[in-house]
Amino acid sequence: MSQSLLKLSKENNTISIHAQPLLEPSKLVERGDIYLQLSAHHGKGLFLFESAIDSAIAILNADKHLSPQAIVIAEQRDASLIVKTAKNNMSASITVIGAYGGRAIDGSLLIAALKQNNIVQGVRKNLLQTLLSKSHQLSSGEKITMQVALGRLPENGKDSVFELLVDDISRRVLKPRELEHDKVDMRDLGELCSVAQGQSLMKRIRATAGIDGYTVLGETLPAKPGEDKPFSFYDGAEVSDYDEDLVIATQPGVPIFKKNGVQVDDALVVKNVSATTGHVNFDGSVVIQGDVKPGMKVTASGSLTVLGFVELAELEAGADITVAKGILGKQSVGDSEYACTIKSGGKITSKFAQYTLLDAKDDICLSHHALHCHITTRGKLSVIDDTKRYGTLSGGYVSVGYSVHALNIGALAGTVTSISAFTNYEHLRKQISDTCRLWDEEKEYLAQMREAQIKLLKIPTNKRPKDLVNKVVESHRLHTANLRRCKESYDKLKEEYIDVLSQVSITAAKRINAGVNCQLEKYALPVSQEHGPSIIRVREQGIELKPL
């Protein structure tokens, strides 16, 4: 095809073809011919109108006379961009489309596009610079998309926390004294913690307000402030006159750490409990500096602390029980009762327990092992030390209100270990069921009120008993309010139950062996083979064991 027959002109950033039939059958125009002509006229890289090119070729190759036409087949285009904001307005991205022979984008164009789309906060300058740099490397029509603005979620405030300022023997049991060369002394637990009058015991760290978040559109996302919790007050301690966030001792004694407060007991201190001293029954706290020998009983209405061993003995306390060195029972014969029993109205903390009945209202924490024990607690069970080197739960029966956490669960020999976790679910479900029953009762009362109202409406206005009308109206208002409260209580209890269920678990930080029978809520899971670090939880599909 002769170039003189193909007339091209460049005006207003476009390239047009003057199309008219060539009437030369042997010289048909092909698409490649058009592309060559475009290259010759610096049309490479321009935006091509492919359908227009097809129309021009059809006219050029027509076998009859047609009126000439000027058809635009290529156009120069500047780089373009599209700004997109996420549905929740927490991020914004820019898509840049490479120029077709025109100008590339510059920084001012990016900024203007963001402002035009109301993206005013969270813009990252470094991301804009990266996008600008990469956009200059785009070929014609090539696209690149980058996130350039990010919102920030609100950071809710933290509730006030209570920091202990004196040591606690139960902490020493779980974290023995550290030695050199990354070793610990499991026997050195320090001396008994006692405090003097006026000594600082607990400090309250105030709640924080939190940090507001924002969207890329500049909308503020308010943070929820933390809750400032008050001290709980117990005997032997009070808030300092000089600092309302500090609790001090009002008498010398042994500190007992409770929820949001401290109690200081004038404790009974004995060296050992044996046949020489006889059984101990004391209204208050008891501290035993040595051991509790076989066959002995110690009862305290307060806390009970034993700095030595407990062997084949009975301990019972209204508050926490701490045994520094360990608890030793003996293997029972047949269905005989345990010869060593520990019952606490608070927590139980010890280094280890063997062939022992442990019963606590709150958590049970053992730092070394629990072997062939009968363990019951309404709280949690932990059999692991702070260094995560020790902690074996093997044999016996375990029933806990919430979660179980141990380093190893079961034994390589396949010792049968029965664990029932989240036993509190029955109590929680009963609360939900009771609330649902009250809700149904209120709905029934309201139905009766509506029937009464319908009957009253059938009575002429001047003959309706005023007292009866007032009584029906007041009853309807009362039961409507009760129904609303029951519904709110039901929704809250159900939400709390689901939240607790999602958190409770049976966790083996290192290994869980075959022979462990697990019960979590109403679901059972027998472990038939050894697993590494594992967690057993309840999910929508039921109970599951997964790697930790």
XYZ file of C-alpha atoms in Angstrom:
548
model
C 0.000 0.000 0.000
C 1.407 3.347 -0.995
C 1.707 5.837 1.876
C 0.386 8.569 -0.423
C -2.935 6.740 -0.569
C -3.241 6.673 3.206
C -3.560 10.221 4.414
C -3.009 10.691 8.147
C -3.253 13.931 10.074
C -2.480 14.799 13.693
C -4.662 17.464 15.239
C -5.835 18.057 18.800
C -3.853 15.075 20.122
C -5.633 12.684 17.790
C -4.663 10.830 14.658
C -7.271 10.519 11.926
C -7.327 8.560 8.713
C -8.796 10.063 5.556
C -10.681 6.946 4.475
C -11.941 6.440 0.929
C -11.991 3.352 -1.324
C -8.625 2.631 -2.980
C -10.313 0.555 -5.740
C -7.146 -1.539 -6.150
C -8.164 -5.208 -5.602
C -4.560 -6.366 -5.526
C -3.661 -3.849 -2.842
C -5.955 -4.643 0.080
C -5.231 -2.717 3.285
C -4.530 -4.797 6.385
C -4.414 -3.846 10.070
C -0.636 -4.130 10.050
C -0.470 -1.419 7.398
C -2.385 0.950 9.667
C -0.076 0.165 12.605
C 2.995 0.904 10.426
C 1.524 4.235 9.399
C 0.750 5.053 13.025
C 4.357 4.343 14.008
C 5.595 6.570 11.251
C 3.432 9.391 12.614
C 4.604 8.855 16.240
C 1.354 7.152 17.059
C 2.964 4.316 19.012
C 1.619 4.186 22.539
C -1.528 6.168 21.802
C -4.974 4.896 22.693
C -6.348 3.037 19.660
C -10.002 2.951 18.630
C -10.013 -0.591 17.294
C -13.578 -0.438 15.965
C -12.725 2.795 14.118
C -9.715 1.080 12.541
C -11.996 -1.755 11.409
C -14.382 0.792 9.851
C -11.543 2.582 8.065
C -10.164 -0.687 6.637
C -13.612 -1.620 5.392
C -13.935 1.693 3.544
C -10.402 1.523 2.116
C -11.026 -1.975 0.762
C -14.524 -1.224 -0.587
C -15.121 -2.113 -4.256
C -17.296 0.863 -4.992
C -17.126 4.602 -4.679
C -17.923 5.896 -1.202
C -17.738 9.385 0.165
C -14.400 10.019 1.931
C -14.541 10.185 5.730
C -12.164 11.485 8.399
C -12.107 8.772 11.065
C -10.240 9.229 14.370
C -8.342 6.015 15.024
C -5.905 7.021 17.828
C -5.847 9.491 20.650
C -3.271 10.823 23.044
C -4.387 10.472 26.682
C -2.836 11.655 29.915
C -2.440 9.252 32.797
C -5.648 8.980 34.839
C -6.478 7.877 38.329
C -9.404 6.519 40.327
C -9.851 7.030 44.082
C -11.745 4.339 45.975
C -12.783 4.429 49.632
C -13.534 1.263 51.621
C -17.126 0.726 52.735
C -16.223 1.383 56.368
C -14.206 4.486 55.393
C -11.135 3.028 57.116
C -8.925 3.043 54.028
C -8.595 4.640 50.618
C -6.719 3.487 47.544
C -5.716 5.081 44.251
C -5.592 3.280 40.930
C -3.359 4.908 38.317
C -3.787 4.079 34.626
C -0.670 4.637 32.524
C -0.674 7.467 29.948
C -1.297 6.821 26.239
C 1.435 9.120 24.967
C 0.316 11.915 27.287
C 1.508 13.331 30.600
C 2.189 11.204 33.663
C 0.559 12.121 36.971
C 2.339 14.362 39.446
C 2.094 14.863 43.202
C -0.294 17.800 42.992
C -2.744 15.706 40.962
C -2.702 12.976 43.628
C -3.339 15.476 46.432
C -6.128 17.165 44.483
C -7.818 13.815 43.809
C -7.742 12.936 47.519
C -9.228 16.283 48.482
C -11.900 15.973 45.823
C -12.925 12.635 47.394
C -12.815 14.076 50.937
C -9.834 11.946 51.980
C -8.464 14.268 54.626
C -6.950 12.064 57.335
C -4.584 9.134 57.540
C -2.862 9.931 54.231
C 0.572 8.280 54.123
C 3.095 10.468 52.305
C 5.548 7.604 51.834
C 2.873 5.524 50.090
C 1.969 8.445 47.836
C 5.617 8.843 46.881
C 5.910 5.118 46.136
C 2.774 5.216 44.005
C 4.032 8.279 42.141
C 7.367 6.631 41.418
C 5.815 3.361 40.212
C 3.208 5.162 38.086
C 5.972 6.707 35.977
C 7.081 3.195 35.001
C 3.678 2.149 33.686
C 3.235 1.280 30.050
C 0.221 2.593 28.123
C -3.007 1.468 29.812
C -1.222 -0.491 32.543
C -2.770 -0.149 35.997
C -1.387 -0.001 39.516
C -3.442 0.188 42.717
C -2.074 1.158 46.114
C -3.585 1.927 49.483
C -2.548 5.469 50.349
C -4.691 6.400 53.358
C -5.480 4.397 56.469
C -7.888 5.171 59.274
C -7.241 4.201 62.874
C -9.518 2.130 65.058
C -10.186 3.543 68.517
C -7.991 2.206 71.301
C -10.289 1.667 74.239
C -9.117 2.743 77.645
C -7.881 0.220 80.190
C -9.662 -0.402 83.453
C -7.837 0.508 86.610
C -5.496 -2.223 87.845
C -4.213 -3.029 91.308
C -0.484 -3.543 91.738
C 0.835 -5.479 94.728
C 3.714 -3.770 96.515
C 4.698 -6.672 98.802
C 5.608 -10.233 97.928
C 3.244 -13.175 98.123
C 4.233 -16.706 99.147
C 1.961 -18.220 96.468
C 3.955 -16.350 93.817
C 7.173 -17.776 95.147
C 5.778 -21.299 94.880
C 5.027 -20.754 91.178
C 8.300 -18.941 90.485
C 11.225 -20.244 92.572
C 14.372 -18.227 93.092
C 16.542 -17.956 89.987
C 20.184 -19.048 90.146
C 23.098 -18.459 87.816
C 23.407 -20.164 84.427
C 19.651 -20.103 83.791
C 18.828 -22.450 86.683
C 16.301 -22.251 89.501
C 16.226 -23.516 93.089
C 12.897 -25.296 93.567
C 13.530 -25.488 97.321
C 14.410 -21.868 98.003
C 11.095 -20.071 98.303
C 12.206 -17.315 100.642
C 10.879 -16.511 104.072
C 7.313 -15.870 105.150
C 6.009 -12.553 103.912
C 4.907 -10.280 106.763
C 4.227 -6.556 106.832
C 4.593 -3.776 109.398
C 1.989 -1.220 110.390
C 1.901 1.647 107.881
C 3.623 -0.391 105.143
C 2.367 0.141 101.582
C 0.508 -2.921 100.302
C -1.272 -2.137 97.060
C -1.300 0.645 94.506
C -4.161 1.472 92.182
C -3.237 2.493 88.657
C -6.037 4.652 87.346
C -8.069 3.811 84.274
C -7.086 5.398 80.998
C -9.351 7.377 78.699
C -8.266 5.573 75.550
C -7.346 7.067 72.183
C -9.981 8.076 69.652
C -9.784 6.620 66.190
C -10.689 8.194 62.869
C -11.731 7.353 59.337
C -9.976 8.587 56.221
C -12.890 10.999 55.805
C -11.951 12.654 59.087
C -14.802 11.162 61.116
C -13.924 10.611 64.773
C -14.335 7.111 66.204
C -14.663 7.656 69.952
C -12.782 5.328 72.289
C -14.498 3.712 75.246
C -12.873 4.929 78.462
C -11.706 2.391 81.009
C -13.558 1.883 84.260
C -12.093 3.290 87.455
C -12.616 0.516 89.975
C -12.675 1.261 93.693
C -10.646 -0.544 96.319
C -12.339 -3.334 98.226
C -11.757 -2.906 101.946
C -10.720 -5.684 104.317
C -9.557 -5.898 107.909
C -6.071 -4.687 108.706
C -5.724 -2.294 105.747
C -6.976 1.123 104.652
C -6.450 3.807 102.025
C -3.586 6.149 102.810
C -4.478 9.649 104.043
C -1.888 11.073 101.637
C -2.639 9.052 98.510
C -6.115 7.827 97.598
C -4.560 5.291 95.224
C -2.502 3.565 97.918
C -3.529 0.954 100.517
C -1.435 0.609 103.667
C -1.426 -1.813 106.606
C -3.102 -0.661 109.817
C -1.497 -3.476 111.819
C 1.454 -5.833 111.544
C 0.692 -9.302 110.219
C 0.443 -11.541 107.180
C -0.999 -9.971 103.990
C -3.767 -11.866 102.234
C -4.363 -10.633 98.730
C -7.986 -10.454 97.692
C -9.883 -8.975 94.778
C -9.043 -5.266 94.538
C -7.718 -5.182 98.087
C -5.569 -6.644 100.833
C -6.388 -8.112 104.226
C -3.773 -8.175 106.990
C -4.253 -10.969 109.496
C -2.752 -11.264 112.935
C -1.973 -14.883 112.188
C -1.309 -17.824 114.449
C 2.250 -18.987 113.765
C 3.371 -22.503 114.674
C 6.598 -24.294 113.887
C 5.208 -27.715 112.879
C 1.965 -29.618 113.257
C 2.498 -33.124 114.563
C 1.323 -35.479 117.305
C 3.305 -33.298 119.718
C 1.307 -30.137 118.982
C -2.010 -31.827 118.213
C -4.605 -30.714 115.656
C -4.950 -26.971 114.956
C -8.329 -25.225 114.792
C -8.025 -21.438 114.677
C -10.460 -18.604 113.982
C -8.222 -16.555 111.722
C -5.176 -17.212 109.568
C -2.571 -19.858 110.349
C 1.084 -19.949 109.329
C 3.018 -23.193 109.742
C 6.755 -22.623 109.414
C 7.556 -26.306 108.916
C 5.585 -29.400 107.923
C 2.183 -30.890 108.632
C 2.841 -34.488 109.643
C 0.734 -37.563 108.751
C -2.635 -37.917 110.436
C -2.855 -34.258 111.509
C -5.704 -31.796 110.854
C -5.421 -28.036 110.464
C -8.517 -25.848 110.218
C -8.504 -22.058 109.786
C -11.307 -19.585 109.108
C -8.847 -17.359 107.261
C -5.878 -18.268 105.088
C -3.530 -21.180 105.710
C 0.151 -21.131 104.774
C 2.510 -24.084 105.131
C 6.180 -23.386 104.405
C 7.128 -27.069 104.353
C 5.391 -30.278 103.232
C 1.921 -31.633 103.918
C 1.896 -35.435 104.182
C -1.208 -37.603 104.651
C -2.953 -34.755 106.475
C -6.153 -32.734 106.268
C -6.169 -28.980 105.654
C -9.269 -26.799 105.521
C -9.418 -23.011 105.291
C -12.014 -20.348 104.623
C -9.567 -18.459 102.384
C -6.456 -19.363 100.373
C -4.253 -22.363 101.138
C -0.580 -22.200 100.154
C 1.789 -25.149 100.606
C 5.308 -24.105 99.686
C 7.026 -27.454 99.164
C 4.351 -29.954 98.216
C 1.492 -32.241 99.188
C 1.972 -36.002 99.590
C -0.777 -38.579 99.830
C -0.642 -42.300 99.155
C -2.190 -44.614 96.633
C -5.602 -45.707 97.864
C -6.753 -49.306 97.808
C -10.014 -49.956 95.982
C -12.626 -47.256 96.549
C -11.203 -46.040 99.861
C -11.132 -42.290 100.471
C -8.061 -40.153 99.977
C -5.807 -40.055 103.042
C -4.725 -36.504 102.209
C -7.352 -33.782 101.632
C -7.013 -30.053 101.020
C -10.187 -27.935 101.030
C -10.111 -24.183 100.441
C -12.694 -21.415 100.341
C -10.265 -19.509 98.108
C -7.273 -20.665 96.044
C -4.915 -23.609 96.467
C -1.273 -23.083 95.538
C 1.520 -25.616 95.875
C 4.618 -26.971 94.204
C 3.036 -30.397 93.625
C 0.326 -32.780 94.795
C 0.274 -36.600 94.695
C -2.643 -38.908 95.536
C -4.520 -36.006 97.111
C -8.049 -34.665 97.115
C -7.958 -30.947 96.249
C -11.152 -28.897 96.513
C -11.143 -25.121 95.982
C -13.696 -22.411 95.410
C -11.224 -20.435 93.284
C -8.231 -21.395 91.137
C -5.798 -24.228 91.837
C -2.186 -23.590 90.812
C 0.547 -26.258 90.972
C 4.009 -25.451 89.653
C 5.506 -28.947 89.285
C 2.948 -31.735 88.941
C -0.412 -33.218 89.921
C -0.303 -37.031 89.938
C -3.324 -39.266 90.556
C -5.281 -36.555 92.347
C -8.984 -35.856 92.640
C -9.207 -32.149 91.783
C -12.327 -30.008 91.988
C -12.478 -26.251 91.535
C -15.042 -23.691 90.442
C -12.204 -21.663 88.941
C -9.267 -22.701 86.730
C -6.546 -25.332 87.071
C -2.948 -24.546 86.189
C -0.161 -27.156 86.384
C 2.845 -25.271 85.030
C 5.528 -23.039 86.498
C 6.371 -19.533 85.339
C 9.501 -20.754 83.537
C 7.367 -23.265 81.537
C 9.840 -26.058 82.327
C 7.712 -28.062 84.721
C 4.076 -29.029 84.889
C 2.579 -32.519 84.460
C -1.065 -33.391 85.017
C -1.432 -37.163 84.981
C -3.895 -39.707 86.339
C -6.873 -39.155 88.574
C -9.976 -37.062 87.995
C -10.197 -33.334 87.314
C -13.343 -31.183 87.406
C -12.864 -27.459 86.833
C -15.275 -24.582 86.412
C -13.408 -23.078 83.468
C -10.057 -23.938 81.824
C -7.186 -26.385 82.354
C -3.624 -25.395 81.459
C -0.612 -27.703 81.894
C 2.761 -28.295 80.286
C 2.071 -32.029 79.808
C -1.244 -33.850 80.173
C -1.366 -37.633 80.671
C 1.597 -40.014 80.610
C 3.529 -41.898 77.933
C 2.373 -45.146 79.542
C -1.219 -44.254 78.696
C -2.291 -43.593 82.297
C -6.010 -42.820 82.296
C -6.578 -39.143 83.068
C -10.145 -37.795 83.184
C -10.674 -34.062 82.726
C -14.012 -32.294 82.838
C -13.656 -28.584 82.053
C -16.159 -25.718 82.022
C -18.419 -27.464 84.532
C -19.901 -24.055 85.355
C -21.830 -24.233 82.099
C -24.795 -25.897 83.836
C -25.085 -23.008 86.296
C -24.755 -20.441 83.515
C -27.281 -22.250 81.334
C -29.701 -22.392 84.277
C -29.425 -18.616 84.641
C -30.303 -18.231 80.955
C -33.153 -20.731 81.266
C -34.583 -19.009 84.357
C -34.447 -15.631 82.628
C -36.164 -17.102 79.556
C -38.911 -18.553 81.791
C -39.493 -15.142 83.420
C -39.600 -13.600 79.956
C -42.302 -16.069 78.884
C -44.276 -15.370 82.066
C -44.195 -11.622 81.399
C -45.412 -12.208 77.841
C -48.304 -14.248 79.257
C -49.139 -11.465 81.734
C -49.158 -8.922 78.893
C -51.504 -11.139 76.873
C -53.869 -11.174 79.846
C -53.595 -7.397 80.126
C -54.532 -7.024 76.447
C -57.592 -9.218 76.957
C -58.592 -7.074 79.918
C -58.153 -3.912 77.833
C -60.355 -5.352 75.057
C -63.087 -6.134 77.586
C -62.878 -2.598 79.004
C -63.168 -1.093 75.518
C -66.483 -2.891 75.088
C -67.864 -1.022 78.103
C -69.158 2.507 77.395
C -66.690 5.161 78.483
C -68.997 6.669 81.103
C -69.591 3.245 82.694
C -65.984 2.002 82.896
C -64.795 1.636 86.522
C -62.036 4.238 86.883
C -60.108 2.212 89.477
C -60.141 -0.851 87.241
C -58.960 1.157 84.216
C -56.080 2.618 86.242
C -55.171 -0.818 87.562
C -55.081 -2.349 84.063
C -53.025 0.559 82.654
C -50.526 0.375 85.543
C -50.231 -3.411 85.284
C -49.628 -3.154 81.533
C -46.897 -0.564 82.085
C -45.274 -2.649 84.814
C -45.228 -5.896 82.824
C -44.017 -4.118 79.680
C -41.055 -2.779 81.667
C -40.434 -6.236 83.170
C -40.564 -7.829 79.714
C -37.981 -5.366 78.415
C -35.672 -6.038 81.385
C -36.014 -9.802 80.959
C -35.185 -9.516 77.266
C -32.124 -7.360 77.977
C -30.988 -9.733 80.731
C -31.473 -12.765 78.486
C -29.503 -11.205 75.625
C -26.687 -10.179 77.987
C -26.456 -13.597 79.658
C -26.442 -15.383 76.322
C -23.740 -13.084 74.953
C -21.623 -13.608 78.077
C -22.078 -17.371 77.843
C -20.946 -17.449 74.213
C -17.961 -15.262 75.100
C -16.907 -17.519 78.000
C -17.393 -20.663 75.890
C -15.113 -19.238 73.199
C -12.329 -18.739 75.772
C -12.392 -21.894 77.919
C -10.047 -24.672 76.869
C -7.929 -27.652 77.868
C -4.379 -26.699 76.907
C -1.188 -28.760 76.860
C 1.721 -26.407 76.207
C 4.121 -29.257 75.321
C 2.344 -32.615 74.957
C -0.955 -34.420 75.501
C -0.766 -38.217 75.651
C -3.099 -41.042 74.756
C -5.471 -42.112 77.517
C -6.708 -38.606 78.365
C -10.505 -38.392 78.384
C -11.651 -34.807 77.943
C -15.077 -33.351 78.606
C -15.607 -29.697 77.680
C -19.073 -28.321 78.351
C -21.365 -31.156 77.108
C -18.901 -32.509 74.536
C -16.572 -35.482 75.082
C -13.257 -36.141 73.335
C -11.092 -39.182 74.146
C -7.451 -38.689 73.104
C -6.270 -41.901 71.444
C -2.764 -40.852 70.363
C 0.011 -38.527 71.423
C -0.059 -34.908 70.238
C 2.394 -32.064 70.576
C 1.407 -28.629 71.915
C -2.392 -28.738 71.697
C -5.543 -26.904 72.652
C -9.015 -28.408 72.993
C -11.920 -26.015 72.526
C -15.587 -25.921 71.636
C -16.454 -24.402 68.294
C -19.638 -24.296 66.205
C -19.039 -27.775 64.829
C -18.409 -29.210 68.321
C -15.288 -30.048 70.309
C -11.942 -29.986 68.508
C -8.270 -30.657 69.228
C -5.854 -28.432 67.319
C -2.131 -27.693 67.437
C -1.310 -24.831 69.761
